[in-house]
Amino acid sequence: MVIFVMGIFGYHNLLYGQANSSFGMIVNDEYKLKFLELKAKRNYRFIVFRIEEKIQEVTVEKVGQPEESYDDFASSLPADECRHAVYDFDFTTDENCQKSKIFFIAWSPDTSRVRSKMLYASTKDRIKRELDGIQVELQATDPSEMSIDIVRSRSL
């Protein structure tokens, strides 16, 4: 007799002995500290996060200095690998007020590995919860889905 047990890990992970990706992910405090520096001190324009698949840990791959542009940020994302990132977008409203919004970008290019896409998708919500202050989420599979025009329109 076979009994399927559904629980926190699901039957697939039970069969294969794997912990749920987001459940078993190591939370590295560095990425939270860097985010706080971006949010509170504005030390950075953007932060790119990478998940080290072998050790199941979120790490900071790159930080952008305050003077770096959106193009610098977009070019820092690999063409064929997934990443999570935050970007501090400055803009001027129709009333001529200076504002800023912090974007969370889930970068999952079509050319990336399926396993990587699944890992990043399953950890996205947990990472966003850890980064208190995200105002806008953007998911992109190619550069056109995260163009500066789209970012601008989502910030208003």
JSON list of C-alpha atoms in Angstrom, two decimals:
[
{"chain": "A", "resi": 1, "resn": "MET", "atom": "CA", "xyz": [0.00, 0.00, 0.00]},
{"chain": "A", "resi": 2, "resn": "VAL", "atom": "CA", "xyz": [1.32, 3.47, -0.95]},
{"chain": "A", "resi": 3, "resn": "ILE", "atom": "CA", "xyz": [0.39, 6.48, 1.14]},
{"chain": "A", "resi": 4, "resn": "PHE", "atom": "CA", "xyz": [1.04, 9.97, -0.18]},
{"chain": "A", "resi": 5, "resn": "VAL", "atom": "CA", "xyz": [1.69, 12.47, 2.55]},
{"chain": "A", "resi": 6, "resn": "MET", "atom": "CA", "xyz": [1.08, 16.09, 1.65]},
{"chain": "A", "resi": 7, "resn": "GLY", "atom": "CA", "xyz": [2.56, 18.56, 4.05]},
{"chain": "A", "resi": 8, "resn": "ILE", "atom": "CA", "xyz": [5.01, 21.38, 4.21]},
{"chain": "A", "resi": 9, "resn": "PHE", "atom": "CA", "xyz": [7.31, 19.71, 1.67]},
{"chain": "A", "resi": 10, "resn": "GLY", "atom": "CA", "xyz": [4.73, 18.21, -0.71]},
{"chain": "A", "resi": 11, "resn": "TYR", "atom": "CA", "xyz": [4.82, 14.67, -2.05]},
{"chain": "A", "resi": 12, "resn": "HIS", "atom": "CA", "xyz": [7.48, 15.38, -4.73]},
{"chain": "A", "resi": 13, "resn": "ASN", "atom": "CA", "xyz": [10.00, 16.51, -2.15]},
{"chain": "A", "resi": 14, "resn": "LEU", "atom": "CA", "xyz": [9.00, 13.68, 0.16]},
{"chain": "A", "resi": 15, "resn": "LEU", "atom": "CA", "xyz": [9.74, 11.16, -2.59]},
{"chain": "A", "resi": 16, "resn": "TYR", "atom": "CA", "xyz": [13.05, 12.72, -3.53]},
{"chain": "A", "resi": 17, "resn": "GLY", "atom": "CA", "xyz": [14.19, 13.71, -0.05]},
{"chain": "A", "resi": 18, "resn": "GLN", "atom": "CA", "xyz": [14.57, 17.42, -0.83]},
{"chain": "A", "resi": 19, "resn": "ALA", "atom": "CA", "xyz": [13.62, 20.33, 1.37]},
{"chain": "A", "resi": 20, "resn": "ASN", "atom": "CA", "xyz": [11.36, 22.92, -0.14]},
{"chain": "A", "resi": 21, "resn": "SER", "atom": "CA", "xyz": [13.62, 25.49, -1.82]},
{"chain": "A", "resi": 22, "resn": "SER", "atom": "CA", "xyz": [12.26, 28.50, 0.00]},
{"chain": "A", "resi": 23, "resn": "PHE", "atom": "CA", "xyz": [11.90, 26.59, 3.28]},
{"chain": "A", "resi": 24, "resn": "GLY", "atom": "CA", "xyz": [15.47, 25.28, 3.25]},
{"chain": "A", "resi": 25, "resn": "MET", "atom": "CA", "xyz": [17.07, 28.48, 1.93]},
{"chain": "A", "resi": 26, "resn": "ILE", "atom": "CA", "xyz": [19.79, 29.97, 4.11]},
{"chain": "A", "resi": 27, "resn": "VAL", "atom": "CA", "xyz": [19.04, 33.60, 4.91]},
{"chain": "A", "resi": 28, "resn": "ASN", "atom": "CA", "xyz": [22.28, 35.53, 4.68]},
{"chain": "A", "resi": 29, "resn": "ASP", "atom": "CA", "xyz": [22.09, 38.74, 6.72]},
{"chain": "A", "resi": 30, "resn": "GLU", "atom": "CA", "xyz": [24.36, 40.56, 4.25]},
{"chain": "A", "resi": 31, "resn": "TYR", "atom": "CA", "xyz": [21.57, 40.95, 1.72]},
{"chain": "A", "resi": 32, "resn": "LYS", "atom": "CA", "xyz": [19.23, 42.43, 4.33]},
{"chain": "A", "resi": 33, "resn": "LEU", "atom": "CA", "xyz": [21.92, 44.84, 5.57]},
{"chain": "A", "resi": 34, "resn": "LYS", "atom": "CA", "xyz": [22.72, 46.00, 2.02]},
{"chain": "A", "resi": 35, "resn": "PHE", "atom": "CA", "xyz": [19.02, 46.55, 1.39]},
{"chain": "A", "resi": 36, "resn": "LEU", "atom": "CA", "xyz": [18.70, 48.65, 4.56]},
{"chain": "A", "resi": 37, "resn": "GLU", "atom": "CA", "xyz": [21.65, 50.75, 3.39]},
{"chain": "A", "resi": 38, "resn": "LEU", "atom": "CA", "xyz": [19.92, 51.25, 0.03]},
{"chain": "A", "resi": 39, "resn": "LYS", "atom": "CA", "xyz": [16.58, 52.11, 1.63]},
{"chain": "A", "resi": 40, "resn": "ALA", "atom": "CA", "xyz": [17.61, 54.23, 4.62]},
{"chain": "A", "resi": 41, "resn": "LYS", "atom": "CA", "xyz": [20.98, 55.69, 3.73]},
{"chain": "A", "resi": 42, "resn": "ARG", "atom": "CA", "xyz": [20.66, 55.60, -0.08]},
{"chain": "A", "resi": 43, "resn": "ASN", "atom": "CA", "xyz": [24.22, 54.25, -0.31]},
{"chain": "A", "resi": 44, "resn": "TYR", "atom": "CA", "xyz": [23.34, 52.21, -3.39]},
{"chain": "A", "resi": 45, "resn": "ARG", "atom": "CA", "xyz": [21.22, 52.61, -6.51]},
{"chain": "A", "resi": 46, "resn": "PHE", "atom": "CA", "xyz": [20.63, 48.88, -6.92]},
{"chain": "A", "resi": 47, "resn": "ILE", "atom": "CA", "xyz": [21.48, 45.46, -5.53]},
{"chain": "A", "resi": 48, "resn": "VAL", "atom": "CA", "xyz": [21.58, 42.22, -7.52]},
{"chain": "A", "resi": 49, "resn": "PHE", "atom": "CA", "xyz": [21.03, 39.02, -5.54]},
{"chain": "A", "resi": 50, "resn": "ARG", "atom": "CA", "xyz": [22.15, 35.57, -6.60]},
{"chain": "A", "resi": 51, "resn": "ILE", "atom": "CA", "xyz": [21.06, 32.24, -5.18]},
{"chain": "A", "resi": 52, "resn": "GLU", "atom": "CA", "xyz": [23.99, 29.90, -4.71]},
{"chain": "A", "resi": 53, "resn": "GLU", "atom": "CA", "xyz": [22.19, 26.72, -5.73]},
{"chain": "A", "resi": 54, "resn": "LYS", "atom": "CA", "xyz": [24.66, 24.23, -4.26]},
{"chain": "A", "resi": 55, "resn": "ILE", "atom": "CA", "xyz": [24.47, 25.69, -0.76]},
{"chain": "A", "resi": 56, "resn": "GLN", "atom": "CA", "xyz": [20.93, 27.16, -1.05]},
{"chain": "A", "resi": 57, "resn": "GLU", "atom": "CA", "xyz": [21.98, 30.64, 0.05]},
{"chain": "A", "resi": 58, "resn": "VAL", "atom": "CA", "xyz": [21.02, 34.11, -1.15]},
{"chain": "A", "resi": 59, "resn": "THR", "atom": "CA", "xyz": [24.10, 36.29, -1.67]},
{"chain": "A", "resi": 60, "resn": "VAL", "atom": "CA", "xyz": [24.78, 39.83, -2.87]},
{"chain": "A", "resi": 61, "resn": "GLU", "atom": "CA", "xyz": [26.31, 39.63, -6.33]},
{"chain": "A", "resi": 62, "resn": "LYS", "atom": "CA", "xyz": [26.59, 43.32, -7.17]},
{"chain": "A", "resi": 63, "resn": "VAL", "atom": "CA", "xyz": [25.77, 46.71, -5.73]},
{"chain": "A", "resi": 64, "resn": "GLY", "atom": "CA", "xyz": [25.38, 49.83, -7.84]},
{"chain": "A", "resi": 65, "resn": "GLN", "atom": "CA", "xyz": [26.68, 53.14, -6.59]},
{"chain": "A", "resi": 66, "resn": "PRO", "atom": "CA", "xyz": [24.20, 56.04, -6.25]},
{"chain": "A", "resi": 67, "resn": "GLU", "atom": "CA", "xyz": [25.42, 57.71, -9.45]},
{"chain": "A", "resi": 68, "resn": "GLU", "atom": "CA", "xyz": [24.87, 54.61, -11.60]},
{"chain": "A", "resi": 69, "resn": "SER", "atom": "CA", "xyz": [22.02, 54.64, -14.10]},
{"chain": "A", "resi": 70, "resn": "TYR", "atom": "CA", "xyz": [19.16, 52.29, -14.86]},
{"chain": "A", "resi": 71, "resn": "ASP", "atom": "CA", "xyz": [21.10, 51.14, -17.94]},
{"chain": "A", "resi": 72, "resn": "ASP", "atom": "CA", "xyz": [24.03, 50.20, -15.66]},
{"chain": "A", "resi": 73, "resn": "PHE", "atom": "CA", "xyz": [21.61, 48.18, -13.57]},
{"chain": "A", "resi": 74, "resn": "ALA", "atom": "CA", "xyz": [19.97, 46.44, -16.54]},
{"chain": "A", "resi": 75, "resn": "SER", "atom": "CA", "xyz": [23.34, 45.52, -18.04]},
{"chain": "A", "resi": 76, "resn": "SER", "atom": "CA", "xyz": [24.44, 43.97, -14.73]},
{"chain": "A", "resi": 77, "resn": "LEU", "atom": "CA", "xyz": [21.78, 41.24, -15.07]},
{"chain": "A", "resi": 78, "resn": "PRO", "atom": "CA", "xyz": [23.10, 38.16, -16.91]},
{"chain": "A", "resi": 79, "resn": "ALA", "atom": "CA", "xyz": [21.41, 37.36, -20.22]},
{"chain": "A", "resi": 80, "resn": "ASP", "atom": "CA", "xyz": [20.95, 33.66, -19.45]},
{"chain": "A", "resi": 81, "resn": "GLU", "atom": "CA", "xyz": [20.71, 33.36, -15.65]},
{"chain": "A", "resi": 82, "resn": "CYS", "atom": "CA", "xyz": [17.98, 34.28, -13.16]},
{"chain": "A", "resi": 83, "resn": "ARG", "atom": "CA", "xyz": [18.47, 36.92, -10.49]},
{"chain": "A", "resi": 84, "resn": "HIS", "atom": "CA", "xyz": [16.50, 38.90, -7.93]},
{"chain": "A", "resi": 85, "resn": "ALA", "atom": "CA", "xyz": [17.26, 42.58, -7.65]},
{"chain": "A", "resi": 86, "resn": "VAL", "atom": "CA", "xyz": [16.13, 45.81, -6.08]},
{"chain": "A", "resi": 87, "resn": "TYR", "atom": "CA", "xyz": [16.37, 49.21, -7.74]},
{"chain": "A", "resi": 88, "resn": "ASP", "atom": "CA", "xyz": [15.87, 52.62, -6.12]},
{"chain": "A", "resi": 89, "resn": "PHE", "atom": "CA", "xyz": [14.10, 54.63, -8.82]},
{"chain": "A", "resi": 90, "resn": "ASP", "atom": "CA", "xyz": [14.04, 58.43, -8.53]},
{"chain": "A", "resi": 91, "resn": "PHE", "atom": "CA", "xyz": [11.40, 60.33, -10.48]},
{"chain": "A", "resi": 92, "resn": "THR", "atom": "CA", "xyz": [9.50, 63.60, -10.64]},
{"chain": "A", "resi": 93, "resn": "THR", "atom": "CA", "xyz": [5.70, 63.60, -10.37]},
{"chain": "A", "resi": 94, "resn": "ASP", "atom": "CA", "xyz": [3.34, 65.66, -12.54]},
{"chain": "A", "resi": 95, "resn": "GLU", "atom": "CA", "xyz": [3.18, 68.10, -9.62]},
{"chain": "A", "resi": 96, "resn": "ASN", "atom": "CA", "xyz": [6.97, 68.53, -9.89]},
{"chain": "A", "resi": 97, "resn": "CYS", "atom": "CA", "xyz": [7.72, 66.64, -6.64]},
{"chain": "A", "resi": 98, "resn": "GLN", "atom": "CA", "xyz": [10.84, 64.52, -6.30]},
{"chain": "A", "resi": 99, "resn": "LYS", "atom": "CA", "xyz": [9.96, 60.95, -5.29]},
{"chain": "A", "resi": 100, "resn": "SER", "atom": "CA", "xyz": [11.61, 57.57, -5.05]},
{"chain": "A", "resi": 101, "resn": "LYS", "atom": "CA", "xyz": [10.25, 54.03, -5.20]},
{"chain": "A", "resi": 102, "resn": "ILE", "atom": "CA", "xyz": [12.03, 50.77, -4.51]},
{"chain": "A", "resi": 103, "resn": "PHE", "atom": "CA", "xyz": [11.41, 48.14, -7.15]},
{"chain": "A", "resi": 104, "resn": "PHE", "atom": "CA", "xyz": [11.85, 44.40, -6.68]},
{"chain": "A", "resi": 105, "resn": "ILE", "atom": "CA", "xyz": [12.77, 42.83, -10.02]},
{"chain": "A", "resi": 106, "resn": "ALA", "atom": "CA", "xyz": [12.42, 39.10, -10.58]},
{"chain": "A", "resi": 107, "resn": "TRP", "atom": "CA", "xyz": [14.69, 38.49, -13.59]},
{"chain": "A", "resi": 108, "resn": "SER", "atom": "CA", "xyz": [14.04, 35.10, -15.21]},
{"chain": "A", "resi": 109, "resn": "PRO", "atom": "CA", "xyz": [15.22, 35.09, -18.83]},
{"chain": "A", "resi": 110, "resn": "ASP", "atom": "CA", "xyz": [13.71, 32.56, -21.22]},
{"chain": "A", "resi": 111, "resn": "THR", "atom": "CA", "xyz": [17.20, 31.16, -21.88]},
{"chain": "A", "resi": 112, "resn": "SER", "atom": "CA", "xyz": [17.89, 30.28, -18.22]},
{"chain": "A", "resi": 113, "resn": "ARG", "atom": "CA", "xyz": [17.75, 26.71, -16.93]},
{"chain": "A", "resi": 114, "resn": "VAL", "atom": "CA", "xyz": [14.35, 25.39, -15.87]},
{"chain": "A", "resi": 115, "resn": "ARG", "atom": "CA", "xyz": [15.70, 24.34, -12.46]},
{"chain": "A", "resi": 116, "resn": "SER", "atom": "CA", "xyz": [17.02, 27.85, -11.88]},
{"chain": "A", "resi": 117, "resn": "LYS", "atom": "CA", "xyz": [13.68, 29.41, -12.87]},
{"chain": "A", "resi": 118, "resn": "MET", "atom": "CA", "xyz": [11.89, 27.14, -10.41]},
{"chain": "A", "resi": 119, "resn": "LEU", "atom": "CA", "xyz": [14.34, 27.94, -7.60]},
{"chain": "A", "resi": 120, "resn": "TYR", "atom": "CA", "xyz": [14.07, 31.70, -8.08]},
{"chain": "A", "resi": 121, "resn": "ALA", "atom": "CA", "xyz": [10.28, 31.56, -8.42]},
{"chain": "A", "resi": 122, "resn": "SER", "atom": "CA", "xyz": [9.92, 29.52, -5.23]},
{"chain": "A", "resi": 123, "resn": "THR", "atom": "CA", "xyz": [12.11, 31.89, -3.17]},
{"chain": "A", "resi": 124, "resn": "LYS", "atom": "CA", "xyz": [10.82, 35.22, -4.52]},
{"chain": "A", "resi": 125, "resn": "ASP", "atom": "CA", "xyz": [8.09, 35.76, -1.93]},
{"chain": "A", "resi": 126, "resn": "ARG", "atom": "CA", "xyz": [10.32, 34.89, 1.01]},
{"chain": "A", "resi": 127, "resn": "ILE", "atom": "CA", "xyz": [13.04, 37.26, -0.15]},
{"chain": "A", "resi": 128, "resn": "LYS", "atom": "CA", "xyz": [10.50, 40.04, -0.66]},
{"chain": "A", "resi": 129, "resn": "ARG", "atom": "CA", "xyz": [9.18, 39.48, 2.88]},
{"chain": "A", "resi": 130, "resn": "GLU", "atom": "CA", "xyz": [12.70, 39.78, 4.26]},
{"chain": "A", "resi": 131, "resn": "LEU", "atom": "CA", "xyz": [13.20, 43.09, 2.44]},
{"chain": "A", "resi": 132, "resn": "ASP", "atom": "CA", "xyz": [10.70, 45.38, 4.14]},
{"chain": "A", "resi": 133, "resn": "GLY", "atom": "CA", "xyz": [10.06, 48.46, 2.02]},
{"chain": "A", "resi": 134, "resn": "ILE", "atom": "CA", "xyz": [9.57, 47.05, -1.48]},
{"chain": "A", "resi": 135, "resn": "GLN", "atom": "CA", "xyz": [6.99, 49.25, -3.19]},
{"chain": "A", "resi": 136, "resn": "VAL", "atom": "CA", "xyz": [6.68, 47.81, -6.70]},
{"chain": "A", "resi": 137, "resn": "GLU", "atom": "CA", "xyz": [7.32, 44.33, -8.09]},
{"chain": "A", "resi": 138, "resn": "LEU", "atom": "CA", "xyz": [8.33, 43.72, -11.67]},
{"chain": "A", "resi": 139, "resn": "GLN", "atom": "CA", "xyz": [8.80, 40.33, -13.32]},
{"chain": "A", "resi": 140, "resn": "ALA", "atom": "CA", "xyz": [10.80, 40.15, -16.53]},
{"chain": "A", "resi": 141, "resn": "THR", "atom": "CA", "xyz": [11.89, 37.42, -18.92]},
{"chain": "A", "resi": 142, "resn": "ASP", "atom": "CA", "xyz": [13.59, 39.75, -21.40]},
{"chain": "A", "resi": 143, "resn": "PRO", "atom": "CA", "xyz": [14.93, 43.33, -21.25]},
{"chain": "A", "resi": 144, "resn": "SER", "atom": "CA", "xyz": [11.86, 44.83, -22.95]},
{"chain": "A", "resi": 145, "resn": "GLU", "atom": "CA", "xyz": [9.70, 43.77, -19.98]},
{"chain": "A", "resi": 146, "resn": "MET", "atom": "CA", "xyz": [11.77, 45.93, -17.62]},
{"chain": "A", "resi": 147, "resn": "SER", "atom": "CA", "xyz": [12.54, 48.94, -19.81]},
{"chain": "A", "resi": 148, "resn": "ILE", "atom": "CA", "xyz": [12.92, 52.34, -18.19]},
{"chain": "A", "resi": 149, "resn": "ASP", "atom": "CA", "xyz": [9.55, 53.34, -19.69]},
{"chain": "A", "resi": 150, "resn": "ILE", "atom": "CA", "xyz": [7.83, 50.44, -17.92]},
{"chain": "A", "resi": 151, "resn": "VAL", "atom": "CA", "xyz": [9.57, 51.30, -14.64]},
{"chain": "A", "resi": 152, "resn": "ARG", "atom": "CA", "xyz": [8.52, 54.94, -15.04]},
{"chain": "A", "resi": 153, "resn": "SER", "atom": "CA", "xyz": [4.88, 54.02, -15.73]},
{"chain": "A", "resi": 154, "resn": "ARG", "atom": "CA", "xyz": [4.75, 51.61, -12.76]},
{"chain": "A", "resi": 155, "resn": "SER", "atom": "CA", "xyz": [6.13, 54.25, -10.41]},
{"chain": "A", "resi": 156, "resn": "LEU", "atom": "CA", "xyz": [3.30, 56.74, -10.96]}
]
